[in-house]
Coordinates of C-alpha atoms in Angstrom, one line a residue:
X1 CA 0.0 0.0 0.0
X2 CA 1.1 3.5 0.0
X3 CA 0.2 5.9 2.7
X4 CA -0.4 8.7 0.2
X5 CA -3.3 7.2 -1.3
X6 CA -5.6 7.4 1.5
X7 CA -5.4 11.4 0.5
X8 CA -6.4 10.2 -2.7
X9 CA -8.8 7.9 -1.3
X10 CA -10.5 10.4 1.1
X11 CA -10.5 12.7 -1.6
X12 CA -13.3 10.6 -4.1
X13 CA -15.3 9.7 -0.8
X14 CA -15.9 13.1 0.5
X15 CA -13.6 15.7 -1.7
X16 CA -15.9 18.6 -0.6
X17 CA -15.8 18.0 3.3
X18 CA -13.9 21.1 4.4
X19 CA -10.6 18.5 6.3
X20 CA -8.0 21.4 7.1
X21 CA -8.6 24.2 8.7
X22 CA -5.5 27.3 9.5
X23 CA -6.4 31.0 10.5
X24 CA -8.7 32.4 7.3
X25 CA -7.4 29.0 5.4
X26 CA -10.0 25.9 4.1
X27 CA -9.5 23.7 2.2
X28 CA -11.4 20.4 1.5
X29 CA -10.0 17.1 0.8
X30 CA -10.3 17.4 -2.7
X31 CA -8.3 20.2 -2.8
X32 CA -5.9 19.3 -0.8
X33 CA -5.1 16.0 -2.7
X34 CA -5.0 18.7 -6.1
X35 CA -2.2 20.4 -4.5
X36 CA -0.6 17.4 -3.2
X37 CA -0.9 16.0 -7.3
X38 CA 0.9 19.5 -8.6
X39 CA 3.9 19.5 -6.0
X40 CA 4.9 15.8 -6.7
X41 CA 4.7 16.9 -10.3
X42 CA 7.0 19.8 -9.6
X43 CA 9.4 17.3 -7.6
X44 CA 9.6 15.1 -10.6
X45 CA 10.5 17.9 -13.3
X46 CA 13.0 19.1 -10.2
X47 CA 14.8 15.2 -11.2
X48 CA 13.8 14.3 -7.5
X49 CA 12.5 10.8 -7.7
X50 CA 11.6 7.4 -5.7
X51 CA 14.0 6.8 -2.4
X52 CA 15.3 10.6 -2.7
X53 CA 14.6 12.8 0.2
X54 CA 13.0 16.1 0.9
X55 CA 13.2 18.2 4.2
X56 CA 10.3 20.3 5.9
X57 CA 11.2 23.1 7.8
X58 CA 7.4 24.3 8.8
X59 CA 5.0 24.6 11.7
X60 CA 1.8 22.9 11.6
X61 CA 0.4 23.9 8.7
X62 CA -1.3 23.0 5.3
X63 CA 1.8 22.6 3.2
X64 CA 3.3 20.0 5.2
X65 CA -0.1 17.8 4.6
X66 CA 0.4 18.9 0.7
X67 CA 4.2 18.1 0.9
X68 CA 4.4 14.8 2.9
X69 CA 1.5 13.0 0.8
X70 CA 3.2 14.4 -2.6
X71 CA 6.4 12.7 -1.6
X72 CA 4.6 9.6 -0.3
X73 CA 3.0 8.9 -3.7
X74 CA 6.0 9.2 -5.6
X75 CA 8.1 7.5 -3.0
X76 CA 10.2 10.1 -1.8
X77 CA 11.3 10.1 1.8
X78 CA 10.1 12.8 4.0
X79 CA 12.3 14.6 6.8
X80 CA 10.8 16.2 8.9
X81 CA 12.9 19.0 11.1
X82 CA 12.6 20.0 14.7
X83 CA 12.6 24.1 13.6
X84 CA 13.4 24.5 17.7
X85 CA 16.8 22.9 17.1
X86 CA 19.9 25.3 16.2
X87 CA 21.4 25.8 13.2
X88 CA 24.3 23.6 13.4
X89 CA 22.1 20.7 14.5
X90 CA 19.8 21.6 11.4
X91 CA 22.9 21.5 9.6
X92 CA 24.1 17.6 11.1
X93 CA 20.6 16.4 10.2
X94 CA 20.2 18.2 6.8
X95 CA 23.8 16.8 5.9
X96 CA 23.3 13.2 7.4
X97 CA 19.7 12.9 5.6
X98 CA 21.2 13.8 2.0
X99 CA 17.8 15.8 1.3
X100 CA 18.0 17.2 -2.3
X101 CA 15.5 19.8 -1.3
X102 CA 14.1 22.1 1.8
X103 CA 10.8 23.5 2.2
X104 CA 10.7 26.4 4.8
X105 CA 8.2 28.6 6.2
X106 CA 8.5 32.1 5.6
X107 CA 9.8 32.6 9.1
X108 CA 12.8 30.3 9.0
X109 CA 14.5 32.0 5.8
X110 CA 17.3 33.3 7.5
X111 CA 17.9 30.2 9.4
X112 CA 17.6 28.4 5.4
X113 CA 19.6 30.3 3.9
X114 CA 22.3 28.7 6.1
X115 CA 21.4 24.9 5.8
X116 CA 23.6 23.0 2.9
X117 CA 20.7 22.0 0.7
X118 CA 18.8 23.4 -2.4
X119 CA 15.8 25.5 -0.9
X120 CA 12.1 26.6 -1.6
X121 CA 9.8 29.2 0.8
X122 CA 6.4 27.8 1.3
X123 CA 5.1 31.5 -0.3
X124 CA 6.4 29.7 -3.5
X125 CA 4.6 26.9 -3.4
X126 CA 1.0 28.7 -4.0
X127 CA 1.8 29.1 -8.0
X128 CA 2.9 25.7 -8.1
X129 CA -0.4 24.5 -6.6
X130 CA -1.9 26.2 -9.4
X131 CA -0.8 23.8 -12.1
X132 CA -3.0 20.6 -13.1
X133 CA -1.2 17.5 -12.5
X134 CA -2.8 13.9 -13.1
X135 CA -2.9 11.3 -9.6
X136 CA 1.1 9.8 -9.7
X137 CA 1.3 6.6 -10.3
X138 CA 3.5 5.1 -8.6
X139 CA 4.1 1.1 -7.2
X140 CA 5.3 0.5 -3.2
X141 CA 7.7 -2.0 -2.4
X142 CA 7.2 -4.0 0.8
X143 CA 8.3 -1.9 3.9
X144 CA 9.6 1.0 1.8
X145 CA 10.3 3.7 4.1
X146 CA 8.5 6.9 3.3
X147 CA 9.6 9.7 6.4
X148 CA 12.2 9.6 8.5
X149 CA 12.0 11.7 11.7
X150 CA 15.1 12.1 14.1
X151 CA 15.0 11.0 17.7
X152 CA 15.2 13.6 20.0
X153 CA 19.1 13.0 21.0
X154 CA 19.0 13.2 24.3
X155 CA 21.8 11.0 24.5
X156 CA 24.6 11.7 21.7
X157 CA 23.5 12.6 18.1
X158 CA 19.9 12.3 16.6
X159 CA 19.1 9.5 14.9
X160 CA 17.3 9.3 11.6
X161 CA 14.2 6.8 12.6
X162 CA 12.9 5.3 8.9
X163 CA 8.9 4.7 8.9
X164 CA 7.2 3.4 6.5
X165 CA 3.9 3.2 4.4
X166 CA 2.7 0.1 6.3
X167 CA 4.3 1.7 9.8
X168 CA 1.9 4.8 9.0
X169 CA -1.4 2.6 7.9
X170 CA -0.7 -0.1 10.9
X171 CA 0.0 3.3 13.4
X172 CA -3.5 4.6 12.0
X173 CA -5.5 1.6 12.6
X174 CA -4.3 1.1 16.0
X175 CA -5.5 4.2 17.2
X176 CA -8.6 4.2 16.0
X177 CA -9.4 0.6 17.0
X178 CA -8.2 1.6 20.4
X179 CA -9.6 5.0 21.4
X180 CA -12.9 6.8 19.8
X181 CA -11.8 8.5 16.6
X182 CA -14.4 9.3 14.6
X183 CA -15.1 10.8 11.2
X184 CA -17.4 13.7 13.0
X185 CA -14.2 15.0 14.5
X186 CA -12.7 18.3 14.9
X187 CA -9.0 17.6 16.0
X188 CA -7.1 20.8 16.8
X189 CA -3.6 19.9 15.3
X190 CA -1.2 21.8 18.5
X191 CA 1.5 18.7 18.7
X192 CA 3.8 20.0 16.5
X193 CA 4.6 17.8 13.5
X194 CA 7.9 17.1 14.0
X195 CA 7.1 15.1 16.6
X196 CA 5.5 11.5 16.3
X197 CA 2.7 12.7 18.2
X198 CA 1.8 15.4 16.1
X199 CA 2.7 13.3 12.8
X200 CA 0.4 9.6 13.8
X201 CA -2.5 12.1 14.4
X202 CA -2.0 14.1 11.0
X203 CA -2.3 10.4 9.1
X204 CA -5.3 9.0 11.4
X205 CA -7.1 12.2 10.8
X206 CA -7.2 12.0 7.0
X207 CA -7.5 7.7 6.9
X208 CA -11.1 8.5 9.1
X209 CA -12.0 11.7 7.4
X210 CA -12.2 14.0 10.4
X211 CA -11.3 17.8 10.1
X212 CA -8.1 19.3 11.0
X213 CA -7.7 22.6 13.1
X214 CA -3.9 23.4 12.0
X215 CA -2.2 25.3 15.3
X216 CA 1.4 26.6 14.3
X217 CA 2.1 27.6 18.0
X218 CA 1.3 26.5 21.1
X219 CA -0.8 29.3 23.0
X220 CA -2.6 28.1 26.1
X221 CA -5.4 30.7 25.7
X222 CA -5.5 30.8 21.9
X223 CA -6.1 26.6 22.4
X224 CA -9.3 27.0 24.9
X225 CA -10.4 30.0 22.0
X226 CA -9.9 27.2 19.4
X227 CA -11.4 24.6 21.3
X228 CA -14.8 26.9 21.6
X229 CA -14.8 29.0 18.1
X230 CA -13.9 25.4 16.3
X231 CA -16.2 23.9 18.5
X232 CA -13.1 20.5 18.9
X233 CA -13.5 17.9 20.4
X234 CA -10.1 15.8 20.9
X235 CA -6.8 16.7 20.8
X236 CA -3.4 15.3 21.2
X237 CA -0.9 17.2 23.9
X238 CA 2.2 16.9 25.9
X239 CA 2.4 17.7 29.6
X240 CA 3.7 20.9 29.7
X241 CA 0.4 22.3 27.6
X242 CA -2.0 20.9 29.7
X243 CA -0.3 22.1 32.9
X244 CA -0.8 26.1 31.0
X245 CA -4.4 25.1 30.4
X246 CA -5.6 24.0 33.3
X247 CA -3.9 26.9 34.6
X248 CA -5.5 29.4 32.3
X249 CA -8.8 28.2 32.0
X250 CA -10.5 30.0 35.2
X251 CA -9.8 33.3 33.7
X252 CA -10.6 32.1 29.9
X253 CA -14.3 30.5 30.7
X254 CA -14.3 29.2 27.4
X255 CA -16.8 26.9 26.1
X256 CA -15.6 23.9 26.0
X257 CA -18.9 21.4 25.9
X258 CA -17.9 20.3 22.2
X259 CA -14.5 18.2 23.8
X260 CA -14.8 15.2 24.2
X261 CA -11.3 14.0 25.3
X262 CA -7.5 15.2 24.9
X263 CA -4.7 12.6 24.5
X264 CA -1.5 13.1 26.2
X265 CA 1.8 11.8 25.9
X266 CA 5.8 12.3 25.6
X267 CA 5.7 11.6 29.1
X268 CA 3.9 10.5 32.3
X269 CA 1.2 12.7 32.8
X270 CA 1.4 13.9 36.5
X271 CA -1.9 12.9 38.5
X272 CA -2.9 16.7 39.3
X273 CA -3.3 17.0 35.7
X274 CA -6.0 14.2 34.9
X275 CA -7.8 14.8 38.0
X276 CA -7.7 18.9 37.0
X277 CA -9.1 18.1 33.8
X278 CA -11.3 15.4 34.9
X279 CA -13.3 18.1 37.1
X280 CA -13.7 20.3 34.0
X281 CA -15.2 17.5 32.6
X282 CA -12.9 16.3 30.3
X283 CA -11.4 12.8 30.2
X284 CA -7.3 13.1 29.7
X285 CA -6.5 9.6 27.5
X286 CA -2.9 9.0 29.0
X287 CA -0.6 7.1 25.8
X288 CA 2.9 5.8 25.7
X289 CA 4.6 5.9 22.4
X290 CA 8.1 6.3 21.0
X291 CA 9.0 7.1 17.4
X292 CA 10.6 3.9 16.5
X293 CA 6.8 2.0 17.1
X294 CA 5.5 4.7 15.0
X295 CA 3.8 6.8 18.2
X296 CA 1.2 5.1 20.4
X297 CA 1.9 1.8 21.9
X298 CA -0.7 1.8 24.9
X299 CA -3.4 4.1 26.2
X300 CA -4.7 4.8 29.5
X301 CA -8.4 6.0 29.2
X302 CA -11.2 6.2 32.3
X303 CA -13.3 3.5 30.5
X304 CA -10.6 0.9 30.9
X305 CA -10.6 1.7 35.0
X306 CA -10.8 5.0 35.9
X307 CA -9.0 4.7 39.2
X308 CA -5.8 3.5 37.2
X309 CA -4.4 6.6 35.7
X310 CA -1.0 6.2 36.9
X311 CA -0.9 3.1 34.4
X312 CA -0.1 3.8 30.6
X313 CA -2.8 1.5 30.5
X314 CA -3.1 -1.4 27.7
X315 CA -1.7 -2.1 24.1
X316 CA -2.9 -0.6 20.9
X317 CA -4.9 -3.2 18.3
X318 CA -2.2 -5.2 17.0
X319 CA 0.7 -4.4 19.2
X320 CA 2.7 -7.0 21.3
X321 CA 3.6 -6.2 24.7
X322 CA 6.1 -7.9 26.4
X323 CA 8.5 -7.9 29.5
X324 CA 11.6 -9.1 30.0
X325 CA 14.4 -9.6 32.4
X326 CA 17.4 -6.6 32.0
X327 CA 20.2 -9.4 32.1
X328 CA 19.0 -12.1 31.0
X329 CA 16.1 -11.5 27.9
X330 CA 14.1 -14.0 29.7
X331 CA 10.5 -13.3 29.7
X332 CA 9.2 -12.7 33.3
X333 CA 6.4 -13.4 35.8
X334 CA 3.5 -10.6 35.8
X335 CA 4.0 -8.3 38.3
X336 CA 8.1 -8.5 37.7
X337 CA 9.9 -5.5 36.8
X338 CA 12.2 -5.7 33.2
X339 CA 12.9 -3.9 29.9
X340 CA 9.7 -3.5 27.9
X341 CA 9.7 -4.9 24.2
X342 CA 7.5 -4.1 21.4
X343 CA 6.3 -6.0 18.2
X344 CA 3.9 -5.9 15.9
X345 CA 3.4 -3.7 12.4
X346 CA 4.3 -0.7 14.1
X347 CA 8.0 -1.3 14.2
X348 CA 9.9 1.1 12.2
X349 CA 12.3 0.0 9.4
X350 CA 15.8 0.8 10.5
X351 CA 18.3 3.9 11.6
X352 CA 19.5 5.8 8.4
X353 CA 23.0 4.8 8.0
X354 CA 23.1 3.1 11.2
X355 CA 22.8 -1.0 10.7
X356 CA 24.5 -1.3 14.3
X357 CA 22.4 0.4 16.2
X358 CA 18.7 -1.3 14.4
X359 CA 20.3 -4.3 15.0
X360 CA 21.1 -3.9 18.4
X361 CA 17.0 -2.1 19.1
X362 CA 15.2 -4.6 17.0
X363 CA 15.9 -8.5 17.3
X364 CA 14.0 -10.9 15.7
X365 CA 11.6 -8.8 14.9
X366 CA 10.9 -7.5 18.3
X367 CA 11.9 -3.9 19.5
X368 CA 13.6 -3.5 22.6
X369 CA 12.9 0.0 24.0
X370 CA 15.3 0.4 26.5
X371 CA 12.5 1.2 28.6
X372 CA 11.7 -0.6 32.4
X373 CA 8.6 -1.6 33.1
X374 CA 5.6 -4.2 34.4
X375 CA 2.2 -5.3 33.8
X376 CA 0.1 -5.9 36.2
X377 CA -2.7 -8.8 37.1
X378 CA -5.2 -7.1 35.1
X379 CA -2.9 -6.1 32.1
X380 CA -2.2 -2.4 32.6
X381 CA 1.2 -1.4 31.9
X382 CA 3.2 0.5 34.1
X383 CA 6.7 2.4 32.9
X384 CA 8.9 2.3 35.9
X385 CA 11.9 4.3 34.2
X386 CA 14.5 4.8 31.1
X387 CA 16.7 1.7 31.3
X388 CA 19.8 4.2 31.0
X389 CA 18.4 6.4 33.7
X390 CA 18.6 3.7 36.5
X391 CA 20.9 4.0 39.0
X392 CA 22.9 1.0 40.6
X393 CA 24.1 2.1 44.0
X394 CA 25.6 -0.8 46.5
X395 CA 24.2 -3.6 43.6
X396 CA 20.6 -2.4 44.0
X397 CA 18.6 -0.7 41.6
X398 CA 17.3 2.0 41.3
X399 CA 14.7 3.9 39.0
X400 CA 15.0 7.5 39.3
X401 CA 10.8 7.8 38.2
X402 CA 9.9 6.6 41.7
X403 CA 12.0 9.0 43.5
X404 CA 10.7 11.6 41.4
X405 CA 6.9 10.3 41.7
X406 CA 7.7 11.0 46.0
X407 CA 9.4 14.2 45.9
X408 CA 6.6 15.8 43.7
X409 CA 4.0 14.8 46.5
X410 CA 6.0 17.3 48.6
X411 CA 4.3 20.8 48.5
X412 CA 6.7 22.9 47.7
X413 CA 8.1 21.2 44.6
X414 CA 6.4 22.4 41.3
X415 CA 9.0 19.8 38.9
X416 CA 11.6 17.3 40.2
X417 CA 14.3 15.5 37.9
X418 CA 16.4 13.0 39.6
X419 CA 20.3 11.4 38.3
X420 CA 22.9 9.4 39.7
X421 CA 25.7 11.1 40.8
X422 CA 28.8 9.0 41.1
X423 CA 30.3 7.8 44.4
X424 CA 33.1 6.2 45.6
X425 CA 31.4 4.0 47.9
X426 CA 28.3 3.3 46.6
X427 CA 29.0 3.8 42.3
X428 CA 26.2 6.0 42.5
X429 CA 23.9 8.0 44.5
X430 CA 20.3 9.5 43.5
X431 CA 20.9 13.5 43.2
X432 CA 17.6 15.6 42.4
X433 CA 17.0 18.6 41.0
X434 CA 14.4 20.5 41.6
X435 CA 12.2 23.5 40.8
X436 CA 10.0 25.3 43.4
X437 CA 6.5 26.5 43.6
X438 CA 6.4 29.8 42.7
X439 CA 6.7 31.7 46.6
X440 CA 7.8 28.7 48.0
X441 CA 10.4 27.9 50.6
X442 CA 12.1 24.2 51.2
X443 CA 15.6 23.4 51.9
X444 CA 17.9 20.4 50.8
X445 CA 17.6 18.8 54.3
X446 CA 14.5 19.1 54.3
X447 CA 13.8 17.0 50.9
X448 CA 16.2 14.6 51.5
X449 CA 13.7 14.1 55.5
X450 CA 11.2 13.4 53.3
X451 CA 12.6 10.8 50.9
X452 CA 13.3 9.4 53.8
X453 CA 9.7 8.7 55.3
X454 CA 8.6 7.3 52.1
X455 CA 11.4 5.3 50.4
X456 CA 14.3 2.9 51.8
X457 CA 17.0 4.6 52.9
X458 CA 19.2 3.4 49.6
X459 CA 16.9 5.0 47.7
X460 CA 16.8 8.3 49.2
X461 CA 18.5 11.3 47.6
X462 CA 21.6 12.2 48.9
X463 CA 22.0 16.1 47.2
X464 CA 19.4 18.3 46.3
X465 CA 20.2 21.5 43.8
X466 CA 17.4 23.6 43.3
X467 CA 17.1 25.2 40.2
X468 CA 14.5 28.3 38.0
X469 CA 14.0 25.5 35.4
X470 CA 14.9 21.8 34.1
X471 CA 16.1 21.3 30.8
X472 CA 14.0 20.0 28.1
X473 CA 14.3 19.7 24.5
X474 CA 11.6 20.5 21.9
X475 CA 8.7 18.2 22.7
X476 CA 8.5 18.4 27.0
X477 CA 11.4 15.9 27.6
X478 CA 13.3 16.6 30.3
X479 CA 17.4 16.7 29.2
X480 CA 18.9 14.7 32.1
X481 CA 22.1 14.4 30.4
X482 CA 22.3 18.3 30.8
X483 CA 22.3 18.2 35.1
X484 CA 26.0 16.5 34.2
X485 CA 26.5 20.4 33.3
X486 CA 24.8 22.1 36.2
X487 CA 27.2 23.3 39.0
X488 CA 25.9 26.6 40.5
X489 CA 22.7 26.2 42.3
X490 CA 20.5 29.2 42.5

């Protein structure tokens, strides 16, 4: 199959359904498969052709939809950029990718003008929309990768993750056969696209014919005006957004009767949240995903047990879910702690230019995450911790998560991040860093006291450094290889 047919597809069922929506923009799906037709005609006269690559340096708007499914009925890879990331790190990617071409927003020509690639501003692309072009055809091959998104690097340099048609359509299907997705939708499209979050929707959306709300930045008031002049009802979001809504809302008042639910995910989202949102009346649908499964892998939602929110709750239709011992590989008993592995038609294709390392993540098939986790006697999984986050102090180990999960529950703390610090007794010692509540007053003994109730004592923090922010990269993550940097608390 290839992904950009269901454009195509959507296109003769209801080509005059209005499906993306940006500021004074609309376009139907008829029109946006016309566009899509006339830029992979331009690509070809361009000599760009099948297993090339192009690069999108946008916000979440209606040329990337145009762009990504012209390349995808062609078969040209798409790359899509993280417009957050500095220059030289746009450079490393565009140079690593080998993209023949860049298209860029407006806003980013300056940044553009510096990246090593041949280059074309999205205010171009409206006369080439303008000429007639017939529906490419074009024949898939198998697992033929069609975008390649790079992993955050949290650790060492991005890697390019390669997805492909069947990734995208498998992806698709297992959200909607997991959560309510509908046609009648009216997603607002926040997640930026650069992001598997914000990508997996973009797909789903057009596969069940629901209309897109295109929101190029992040606004936590603008969002609650959107949810009410749009009238939406789901959305996809990261943490760090909801925390601004539920913030905002008491002085917005928006109407917001039309929601129905808002997804959340690139990491655990903290208690306070769901239960904020759940007395506004709106469920929050809790998922785990990583890029290299091609986004959701499990979703927590109040229908599966409400009381269970700190789960990530169960698989997606047709994912396997697995645990197994850290050592050993050996499966393990419910209930037992281990690294979490993956399978199923989710599982991306490889690492561009990096064999090694897809050989090392996906074995027989299977995808190891590098993630620690267990299931429970009723099937809900819970993720205990990054496997390269844990900390072994005196032979025991230790996952940084449930640290963090105890020091949060202290009043003062408004974010906690905690890291092994190395030891010459132990090997390593949990060290946190944290950020207060705005006004508030706590001290490191004081933190450390009440670690101490609640955990064993080798699991106790040992140093606290309190700091005005934790580092995070583009999507929410916090950066824990950056507190190797941090020496001046404030």
């Amino acid at each position: 199959m290839n992904i950009g047919q269901i454009l195509a597809s959507r296109s003769i069922l209801q080509g005059e359904k209005v499906g993306f929506i940006r500021n004074d923009v609309q376009l139907t799906f008829h029109e946006m498969n016309e566009r899509a037709n006339s830029f992979a005609q331009f690509l070809q006269q361009e000599g760009i052709k099948a297993g090339d690559k192009i690069a999108l340096l946008c916000k979440n708007n209606e040329h990337v939809v145009a762009a990504f499914f012209c390349a995808a009925k062609i078969g040209v890879v798409t790359v899509v950029l993280n417009y957050r990331l500095h220059t030289e790190e746009l450079q490393y990617i565009i140079t690593h990718s080998d993209a023949k071409l860049l298209v860029y927003d407006e806003v980013f020509e300056e940044t553009a003008k510096q990246l090593p690639v041949a280059a074309i501003g999205t205010n171009k692309l409206i006369d080439i929309y303008k000429q007639k072009a017939a529906e490419p055809q074009y024949v898939t091959h198998d697992n033929e990768p069609i975008l390649m998104m790079y992993t955050s690097g949290t650790t060492g340099k991005p890697k390019g993750a390669l997805i492909s048609h069947n990734n995208l359509q498998a992806a698709s299907i297992g959200l909607t056969h997991t959560i309510d997705w509908w046609e009648q939708d009216r997603f607002l499209m926040v997640a930026p696209f650069f992001h598997i979050g914000g990508f997996a929707p973009l797909i789903t959306n057009v596969h069940v014919g629901a209309t897109m709300i295109l929101m190029e930045d992040f606004h936590p008031v603008e969002a609650w005006k959107a949810i009410e002049r749009h009238q939406i009802t789901t959305m996809m979001s990261v943490p760090a957004m909801l925390a601004f809504m539920l913030k905002t809302y008491p002085s917005v008042k928006t109407d917001i009767s039309s929601i129905r639910n808002i997804s959340c995910g690139a990491s655990a989202v903290p208690a306070p949240l769901i239960l904020g949102f759940r007395q506004l009346g709106i469920p929050i649908q809790q998922v785990y995903g990583m890029t290299e499964f091609t986004g959701a892998i499990t979703f927590w939602k109040e229908s599966q047990n409400k009381d269970k929110y700190k789960s990530m709750g169960k698989p997606v239709m047709q994912a396997g879910l697995r645990i197994v011992d850290i050592e050993t590989k050996e499966a393990v008993q419910q209930g037992k702690i281990g690294e979490i592995v993956l399978s199923g038609p989710q599982v991306f294709v490889g690492y561009y230019k990096d064999e090694e390392s897809y050989k090392k993540t996906v074995q027989n098939g299977e995808l190891y995450t590098g993630d620690v986790g267990y299931i429970d006697e009723e099937g809900f999984l819970y993720v205990v911790d990054r496997l390269k986050d844990m900390i072994i102090s005196g032979g025991e180990n230790i996952y940084p998560a449930e640290i963090e999960a105890v020091i949060s529950e202290h009043p003062a703390v408004q974010e906690v991040a905690v890291v092994g610090k190395p030891d010459e007794k132990w090997g390593e010692v949990p060290r946190a860093f944290i950020v207060k509540k705005e006004g508030a007053e706590v001290t490191e003994e004081e933190i450390i006291a009440f670690t101490k109730e609640h955990l064993a004592s080798f699991k106790t923090v040992k140093e606290v450094v309190f700091l005005n922010q934790l580092p995070r990269n583009a999507v929410g993550k916090i950066i824990k290889s950056k507190f190797a940097e941090e020496k001046n608390p404030v």
